[in-house]
CSV table of C-alpha atoms and ligand atoms in Angstrom, one decimal:
chain,number,residue,atom,x,y,z
A,1,MET,CA,63.7,18.9,-74.9
A,2,TYR,CA,60.5,17.0,-74.0
A,3,LYS,CA,59.7,13.6,-74.8
A,4,ILE,CA,56.1,12.3,-75.0
A,5,ILE,CA,55.3,8.8,-73.3
A,6,SER,CA,52.6,7.1,-75.8
A,7,GLY,CA,50.2,5.3,-73.8
A,8,LYS,CA,49.4,3.6,-77.4
A,9,ASP,CA,52.8,2.5,-78.1
A,10,VAL,CA,53.1,0.6,-74.6
A,11,SER,CA,50.2,-0.2,-73.9
A,12,GLN,CA,50.6,-2.1,-78.0
A,13,ALA,CA,53.6,-3.6,-76.3
A,14,VAL,CA,51.7,-4.8,-72.5
A,15,LYS,CA,49.2,-6.6,-75.1
A,16,CYS,CA,51.4,-8.4,-77.1
A,17,ARG,CA,53.2,-9.4,-74.0
A,18,VAL,CA,49.7,-10.9,-73.1
A,19,ALA,CA,48.6,-12.6,-76.3
A,20,ASP,CA,51.5,-14.9,-75.8
A,21,GLU,CA,50.8,-15.7,-72.5
A,22,ILE,CA,47.4,-16.2,-73.3
A,23,LYS,CA,48.5,-18.3,-76.8
A,24,ALA,CA,50.6,-20.3,-74.2
A,25,LEU,CA,47.5,-21.0,-71.6
A,26,LYS,CA,45.8,-22.4,-74.8
A,27,ASP,CA,48.7,-24.8,-75.8
A,28,GLU,CA,48.1,-26.0,-72.2
A,29,GLY,CA,43.8,-26.3,-72.7
A,30,ILE,CA,43.3,-23.3,-70.7
A,31,GLU,CA,41.0,-20.4,-71.4
A,32,ALA,CA,41.3,-17.2,-70.2
A,33,CYS,CA,38.2,-15.4,-69.4
A,34,LEU,CA,36.9,-11.9,-68.4
A,35,ALA,CA,33.3,-11.1,-67.6
A,36,VAL,CA,32.3,-7.3,-67.7
A,37,ILE,CA,29.3,-5.7,-65.8
A,38,LEU,CA,27.3,-2.8,-67.3
A,39,VAL,CA,24.5,-1.2,-65.7
A,40,GLY,CA,22.7,1.8,-67.2
A,41,ASP,CA,23.7,3.6,-70.1
A,42,ASP,CA,26.0,5.8,-69.1
A,43,PRO,CA,27.9,6.7,-73.0
A,44,ALA,CA,31.5,6.9,-71.5
A,45,SER,CA,31.0,3.6,-69.5
A,46,ARG,CA,29.7,2.0,-72.7
A,47,VAL,CA,33.0,3.1,-74.7
A,48,TYR,CA,35.3,1.7,-72.1
A,49,VAL,CA,33.7,-1.0,-72.1
A,50,ASN,CA,33.7,-1.6,-75.5
A,51,ASN,CA,37.3,-1.0,-75.3
A,52,LYS,CA,38.0,-3.7,-73.2
A,53,LYS,CA,35.8,-6.1,-75.3
A,54,LYS,CA,38.2,-4.8,-78.5
A,55,ALA,CA,41.4,-5.1,-76.4
A,56,CYS,CA,40.2,-9.2,-75.3
A,57,GLU,CA,39.3,-9.9,-78.6
A,58,PHE,CA,43.3,-8.4,-79.4
A,59,CYS,CA,44.9,-10.4,-76.7
A,60,GLY,CA,42.3,-13.5,-77.2
A,61,ILE,CA,40.7,-13.5,-73.8
A,62,ARG,CA,37.4,-14.5,-74.1
A,63,SER,CA,34.8,-11.5,-73.1
A,64,LEU,CA,31.3,-12.1,-71.4
A,65,GLU,CA,29.5,-9.2,-71.3
A,66,TYR,CA,26.8,-8.4,-69.1
A,67,VAL,CA,24.3,-5.4,-69.9
A,68,LEU,CA,21.4,-4.5,-67.3
A,69,PRO,CA,19.0,-2.4,-67.1
A,70,ALA,CA,19.9,1.0,-65.0
A,71,GLU,CA,17.3,0.6,-62.9
A,72,THR,CA,18.8,-2.9,-61.9
A,73,LYS,CA,17.8,-4.0,-57.9
A,74,GLN,CA,20.9,-4.7,-55.8
A,75,GLU,CA,19.5,-8.5,-55.3
A,76,GLU,CA,19.4,-8.8,-59.0
A,77,LEU,CA,23.5,-7.4,-59.3
A,78,ILE,CA,24.2,-9.7,-56.6
A,79,GLU,CA,23.1,-13.2,-57.7
A,80,LEU,CA,25.0,-12.2,-61.2
A,81,ILE,CA,28.2,-11.4,-59.6
A,82,GLU,CA,27.4,-14.9,-57.1
A,83,LYS,CA,26.4,-16.8,-60.5
A,84,LEU,CA,30.4,-15.3,-62.3
A,85,ASN,CA,32.1,-15.6,-58.7
A,86,ALA,CA,31.2,-19.9,-58.8
A,87,ASP,CA,32.0,-19.9,-62.2
A,88,LYS,CA,34.9,-21.9,-63.0
A,89,SER,CA,35.5,-21.2,-66.6
A,90,VAL,CA,35.4,-17.2,-66.0
A,91,ASN,CA,38.6,-15.8,-64.5
A,92,GLY,CA,37.9,-12.2,-64.4
A,93,ILE,CA,35.3,-10.0,-63.3
A,94,LEU,CA,34.5,-6.7,-63.6
A,95,CYS,CA,32.1,-4.1,-62.6
A,96,GLN,CA,32.3,-0.7,-65.1
A,97,LEU,CA,32.1,2.1,-62.6
A,98,PRO,CA,29.9,4.3,-61.5
A,99,LEU,CA,26.7,2.3,-60.6
A,100,PRO,CA,23.3,4.1,-61.0
A,101,LYS,CA,23.0,5.4,-57.4
A,102,HIS,CA,20.3,3.7,-55.9
A,103,LEU,CA,23.3,0.4,-55.8
A,104,ASP,CA,25.4,0.1,-53.0
A,105,GLU,CA,29.0,0.2,-55.1
A,106,LYS,CA,30.7,-0.9,-51.9
A,107,ALA,CA,28.8,-3.7,-51.6
A,108,VAL,CA,29.2,-4.8,-55.1
A,109,LEU,CA,32.8,-4.6,-55.1
A,110,ASN,CA,33.4,-6.3,-51.8
A,111,LEU,CA,31.3,-9.6,-53.1
A,112,ILE,CA,33.7,-9.9,-55.9
A,113,LYS,CA,36.1,-13.1,-54.9
A,114,PRO,CA,39.4,-11.3,-54.6
A,115,GLU,CA,41.1,-14.0,-57.2
A,116,LYS,CA,38.4,-12.7,-59.8
A,117,ASP,CA,39.2,-9.3,-58.8
A,118,VAL,CA,41.0,-8.2,-61.7
A,119,ASP,CA,40.4,-3.9,-60.9
A,120,ALA,CA,41.8,-4.8,-57.8
A,121,PHE,CA,39.2,-2.9,-55.6
A,122,HIS,CA,38.6,-5.7,-53.4
A,123,PRO,CA,39.7,-4.3,-49.7
A,124,GLU,CA,41.7,-8.2,-49.6
A,125,ASN,CA,43.6,-6.8,-52.7
A,126,VAL,CA,44.3,-3.4,-51.7
A,127,GLY,CA,45.8,-4.4,-48.5
A,128,HIS,CA,47.9,-6.4,-50.2
A,129,ILE,CA,49.1,-3.6,-52.1
A,130,MET,CA,49.6,-1.4,-48.7
A,131,ILE,CA,51.7,-4.3,-47.8
A,132,GLY,CA,53.7,-4.4,-50.9
A,133,ASP,CA,52.7,-8.2,-51.7
A,134,PHE,CA,50.1,-8.5,-54.5
A,135,ASN,CA,48.7,-10.9,-57.4
A,136,PHE,CA,46.8,-7.2,-58.9
A,137,LEU,CA,47.4,-4.1,-59.4
A,138,PRO,CA,45.0,-1.3,-59.9
A,139,CYS,CA,44.4,-0.6,-63.3
A,140,THR,CA,45.5,2.9,-63.8
A,141,PRO,CA,48.3,3.2,-61.5
A,142,ALA,CA,50.2,0.1,-62.6
A,143,GLY,CA,49.5,1.0,-66.2
A,144,ILE,CA,51.8,4.4,-65.3
A,145,MET,CA,54.4,2.5,-63.5
A,146,GLU,CA,54.5,0.5,-67.0
A,147,MET,CA,54.9,3.7,-68.9
A,148,LEU,CA,57.6,5.0,-66.4
A,149,ARG,CA,59.5,1.6,-66.7
A,150,TYR,CA,59.0,1.5,-70.5
A,151,GLU,CA,60.7,4.7,-70.4
A,152,ASN,CA,63.3,3.8,-67.9
A,153,ILE,CA,62.3,6.2,-65.6
A,154,SER,CA,63.9,5.6,-61.9
A,155,LEU,CA,61.7,6.5,-59.6
A,156,ASP,CA,64.3,5.5,-56.6
A,157,GLY,CA,64.8,9.0,-54.4
A,158,LYS,CA,62.5,11.0,-56.6
A,159,ASN,CA,60.1,13.5,-54.5
A,160,CYS,CA,56.5,12.7,-56.5
A,161,VAL,CA,53.1,14.4,-55.9
A,162,VAL,CA,50.2,12.9,-56.9
A,163,ILE,CA,47.2,15.5,-56.5
A,164,GLY,CA,44.1,12.8,-56.0
A,165,ARG,CA,43.3,10.8,-53.2
A,166,SER,CA,40.9,8.5,-54.9
A,167,ASN,CA,40.7,5.1,-54.0
A,168,ILE,CA,41.1,3.7,-57.7
A,169,VAL,CA,44.1,5.9,-58.4
A,170,GLY,CA,45.9,8.5,-56.2
A,171,LYS,CA,46.2,6.3,-53.1
A,172,PRO,CA,47.4,3.4,-54.5
A,173,MET,CA,49.8,5.5,-57.2
A,174,ALA,CA,51.0,7.1,-54.0
A,175,MET,CA,51.7,3.3,-52.6
A,176,LEU,CA,53.5,2.0,-56.0
A,177,MET,CA,55.7,5.0,-56.1
A,178,LEU,CA,56.5,4.5,-52.4
A,179,LYS,CA,57.1,1.0,-52.7
A,180,GLU,CA,59.7,2.2,-55.7
A,181,ASN,CA,61.6,4.0,-53.0
A,182,ALA,CA,59.8,7.4,-54.1
A,183,THR,CA,59.1,10.2,-51.3
A,184,VAL,CA,55.6,10.8,-52.4
A,185,THR,CA,53.5,13.7,-51.2
A,186,ILE,CA,49.5,13.3,-51.9
A,187,CYS,CA,47.7,16.3,-52.4
A,188,HIS,CA,43.9,17.1,-52.5
A,189,SER,CA,41.2,19.7,-52.2
A,190,ARG,CA,41.8,20.9,-48.8
A,191,THR,CA,46.1,20.7,-49.5
A,192,GLN,CA,47.1,24.0,-48.7
A,193,ASN,CA,50.2,25.5,-51.1
A,194,LEU,CA,49.7,23.2,-53.4
A,195,LYS,CA,51.4,24.9,-56.2
A,196,GLU,CA,54.4,25.5,-54.4
A,197,ILE,CA,54.3,21.4,-53.2
A,198,VAL,CA,53.7,20.8,-57.0
A,199,SER,CA,56.5,22.5,-58.3
A,200,GLY,CA,58.8,20.8,-56.1
A,201,ALA,CA,58.1,17.4,-57.8
A,202,ASP,CA,60.4,15.7,-59.9
A,203,VAL,CA,57.5,13.4,-60.7
A,204,ILE,CA,53.8,14.8,-60.6
A,205,VAL,CA,50.6,12.3,-61.3
A,206,ALA,CA,47.6,14.7,-62.1
A,207,ALA,CA,44.4,13.0,-61.2
A,208,VAL,CA,41.9,15.7,-60.3
A,209,GLY,CA,39.4,15.6,-62.8
A,210,ARG,CA,39.8,19.5,-63.7
A,211,PRO,CA,40.7,20.9,-66.9
A,212,ASN,CA,44.1,22.1,-67.3
A,213,PHE,CA,44.5,22.1,-63.2
A,214,VAL,CA,48.3,22.0,-63.7
A,215,THR,CA,49.8,24.9,-65.3
A,216,ALA,CA,53.5,25.8,-65.9
A,217,ASP,CA,54.1,27.8,-63.2
A,218,MET,CA,53.6,24.6,-61.2
A,219,VAL,CA,56.1,22.9,-62.8
A,220,LYS,CA,59.9,22.5,-62.4
A,221,ASP,CA,62.3,22.4,-65.4
A,222,GLY,CA,62.9,18.6,-66.2
A,223,ALA,CA,60.0,17.3,-64.2
A,224,VAL,CA,57.8,14.2,-65.4
A,225,ILE,CA,54.1,15.0,-65.7
A,226,ILE,CA,52.0,12.4,-66.1
A,227,ASP,CA,48.1,13.2,-67.1
A,228,VAL,CA,45.5,10.7,-65.5
A,229,GLY,CA,42.5,13.0,-66.0
A,230,ILE,CA,39.6,12.7,-68.9
A,231,ASN,CA,37.5,15.7,-69.7
A,232,ARG,CA,34.6,15.8,-72.1
A,233,MET,CA,35.1,19.7,-73.0
A,234,GLU,CA,32.1,21.4,-74.7
A,235,ASP,CA,33.5,20.9,-78.4
A,236,GLY,CA,33.3,17.4,-76.7
A,237,LYS,CA,37.2,16.8,-77.1
A,238,LEU,CA,39.1,14.7,-74.5
A,239,CYS,CA,41.1,16.8,-72.3
A,240,GLY,CA,43.6,16.0,-69.4
A,241,ASP,CA,43.9,17.4,-66.2
A,242,VAL,CA,47.7,19.1,-67.2
A,243,ASP,CA,47.5,22.3,-69.6
A,244,PHE,CA,49.9,20.3,-71.9
A,245,GLU,CA,51.2,23.0,-74.3
A,246,ALA,CA,52.3,24.9,-72.1
A,247,CYS,CA,53.8,22.3,-69.8
A,248,LYS,CA,55.3,20.1,-72.4
A,249,GLU,CA,58.2,22.8,-72.6
A,250,LYS,CA,59.6,22.6,-68.9
A,251,ALA,CA,59.4,18.8,-68.9
A,252,SER,CA,61.6,16.1,-69.5
A,253,TYR,CA,58.8,13.4,-70.3
A,254,ILE,CA,55.1,14.0,-70.3
A,255,THR,CA,52.2,12.1,-71.0
A,256,PRO,CA,49.0,13.3,-73.9
A,257,VAL,CA,45.3,12.9,-73.3
A,258,PRO,CA,44.0,10.7,-75.6
A,259,GLY,CA,46.5,8.1,-76.1
A,260,GLY,CA,48.6,8.6,-72.8
A,261,VAL,CA,47.6,7.1,-69.3
A,262,GLY,CA,43.8,6.0,-70.4
A,263,PRO,CA,44.9,3.1,-73.1
A,264,MET,CA,47.6,1.3,-69.9
A,265,THR,CA,44.5,1.0,-67.7
A,266,ILE,CA,42.9,-1.2,-70.1
A,267,ALA,CA,46.6,-2.7,-71.0
A,268,THR,CA,47.1,-3.4,-66.8
A,269,LEU,CA,43.4,-5.2,-67.1
A,270,MET,CA,44.2,-7.9,-69.7
A,271,GLN,CA,47.6,-8.3,-67.8
A,272,ASN,CA,45.4,-8.8,-64.4
A,273,THR,CA,42.8,-11.4,-66.5
A,274,VAL,CA,46.2,-13.4,-67.6
A,275,THR,CA,47.1,-13.2,-63.8
A,276,ALA,CA,44.0,-14.4,-62.6
A,277,THR,CA,43.7,-17.6,-65.4
A,278,LYS,CA,47.2,-18.2,-63.8
A,279,ILE,CA,46.6,-18.3,-60.2
A,280,GLN,CA,43.5,-20.8,-60.6
A,281,ASN,CA,45.2,-22.7,-62.3
A,282,SER,CA,47.8,-23.1,-60.2
A,283,LYS,CA,50.5,-21.6,-62.8
A,284,GLU,CA,51.6,-18.8,-60.6
B,301,NDP,P1,38.0,11.4,-57.8
B,301,NDP,O1,37.0,12.5,-57.9
B,301,NDP,O2,37.1,10.5,-57.4
B,301,NDP,O3,39.1,12.0,-57.1
B,301,NDP,C1,39.6,13.7,-57.5
B,301,NDP,C2,40.3,13.9,-56.7
B,301,NDP,O4,40.8,14.9,-56.9
B,301,NDP,C3,40.1,13.8,-55.4
B,301,NDP,O5,41.0,13.2,-54.1
B,301,NDP,C4,40.1,15.2,-55.0
B,301,NDP,O6,40.3,15.9,-53.3
B,301,NDP,C5,41.1,16.0,-55.6
B,301,NDP,N1,40.5,17.2,-56.2
B,301,NDP,C6,39.4,17.9,-56.6
B,301,NDP,N2,39.6,19.3,-56.6
B,301,NDP,C7,40.8,19.6,-56.2
B,301,NDP,C8,41.5,20.6,-56.1
B,301,NDP,N3,41.2,21.7,-56.4
B,301,NDP,N4,42.9,21.0,-55.5
B,301,NDP,C9,43.3,19.3,-55.6
B,301,NDP,N5,43.0,18.3,-55.3
B,301,NDP,C10,42.0,18.8,-56.1
B,301,NDP,O7,38.4,11.1,-59.2
B,301,NDP,P2,39.3,9.9,-59.8
B,301,NDP,O8,40.7,9.2,-59.0
B,301,NDP,O9,38.4,8.7,-60.4
B,301,NDP,O10,39.8,10.7,-61.1
B,301,NDP,C11,40.7,11.5,-61.5
B,301,NDP,C12,40.2,11.8,-63.2
B,301,NDP,O11,41.1,10.7,-63.8
B,301,NDP,C13,39.4,11.7,-63.6
B,301,NDP,O12,39.3,13.0,-64.8
B,301,NDP,C14,38.7,10.3,-64.5
B,301,NDP,O13,38.2,10.7,-65.3
B,301,NDP,C15,40.2,10.1,-64.9
B,301,NDP,N6,40.7,8.8,-64.7
B,301,NDP,C16,41.1,8.1,-65.8
B,301,NDP,C17,41.3,7.2,-65.9
B,301,NDP,C18,42.0,6.4,-67.1
B,301,NDP,O14,42.1,5.5,-67.4
B,301,NDP,N7,43.1,7.6,-67.7
B,301,NDP,C19,40.8,6.2,-64.9
B,301,NDP,C20,40.3,6.6,-63.9
B,301,NDP,C21,40.2,8.1,-63.7
B,301,NDP,P3,39.3,15.2,-52.2
B,301,NDP,O15,39.1,14.0,-52.4
B,301,NDP,O16,39.8,16.2,-51.3
B,301,NDP,O17,37.8,15.6,-52.7
């Protein structure tokens, strides 16, 4: 019998914890502030930014939104980030990805001060994750770890397979699982015998970006299945990377899409904003 891990429930618990921390900071006269930059009018990015704003409101975090036109020049974006870096009242800076193609994403991310880098994309923060000594964790992988902890799912000695090796999900996910003493395999588009590898997994994390990529014949009985994928179907519905209906019958735990990993990503962003605020006010 499988259990659905509800990202809605777990993220709510995280946001309530964050709201308490924010309240305690306010009692000391400290206000947390997150600046979100959106360049262009990508509808999916707009939805994510709105959701982040709502979460800030719930937690009591002041949110600043900078919506720039798609044709914004690199120098203009740099100027804004430098201004926010220097502004002591801004604790976290997030630049919504993807950026329009003419902008240098890497240069932009590297410019955000590491102590305000609440997405944990700056190379300095990535390095801290590699050595297991960090302030901020990348939001999606950290949100997944929170879900596993919430359900008391231990990774110690488990075979974990992460499908996908992106810098924002796959690679940091593998590092966090390794830190919890899992044996981790990372699969990608050049992996040979993917089905064989995945079918040996106690825990599967699918971050591919292909609807129904993980099928029931790849899943071992009792596996924990975490579906990171967000794919918009022709009928407008969202679908994950896992064939949920078929795979759930073999799983012990499984996350749905929507209502799974997505809300956790935002909850972790709120957590990272509190951490940034505490660090900048020497509270941590
Ligand atoms: P990327 O496109 O950056 O990475 C996809 C990965 O999947 C790559 O490593 C790629 O391999 C691998 N891949 C592609 N095709 C195959 C294949 N046939 N077999 C095995 N591996 C394959 O995506 P992201 O990591 O940014 O995101 C992945 C998914 O998660 C997307 O649907 C995205 O929308 C979603 N997402 C959801 C979030 C949430 O909050 N729920 C947050 C972030 C992302 P290779 O490197 O070889 O090309």
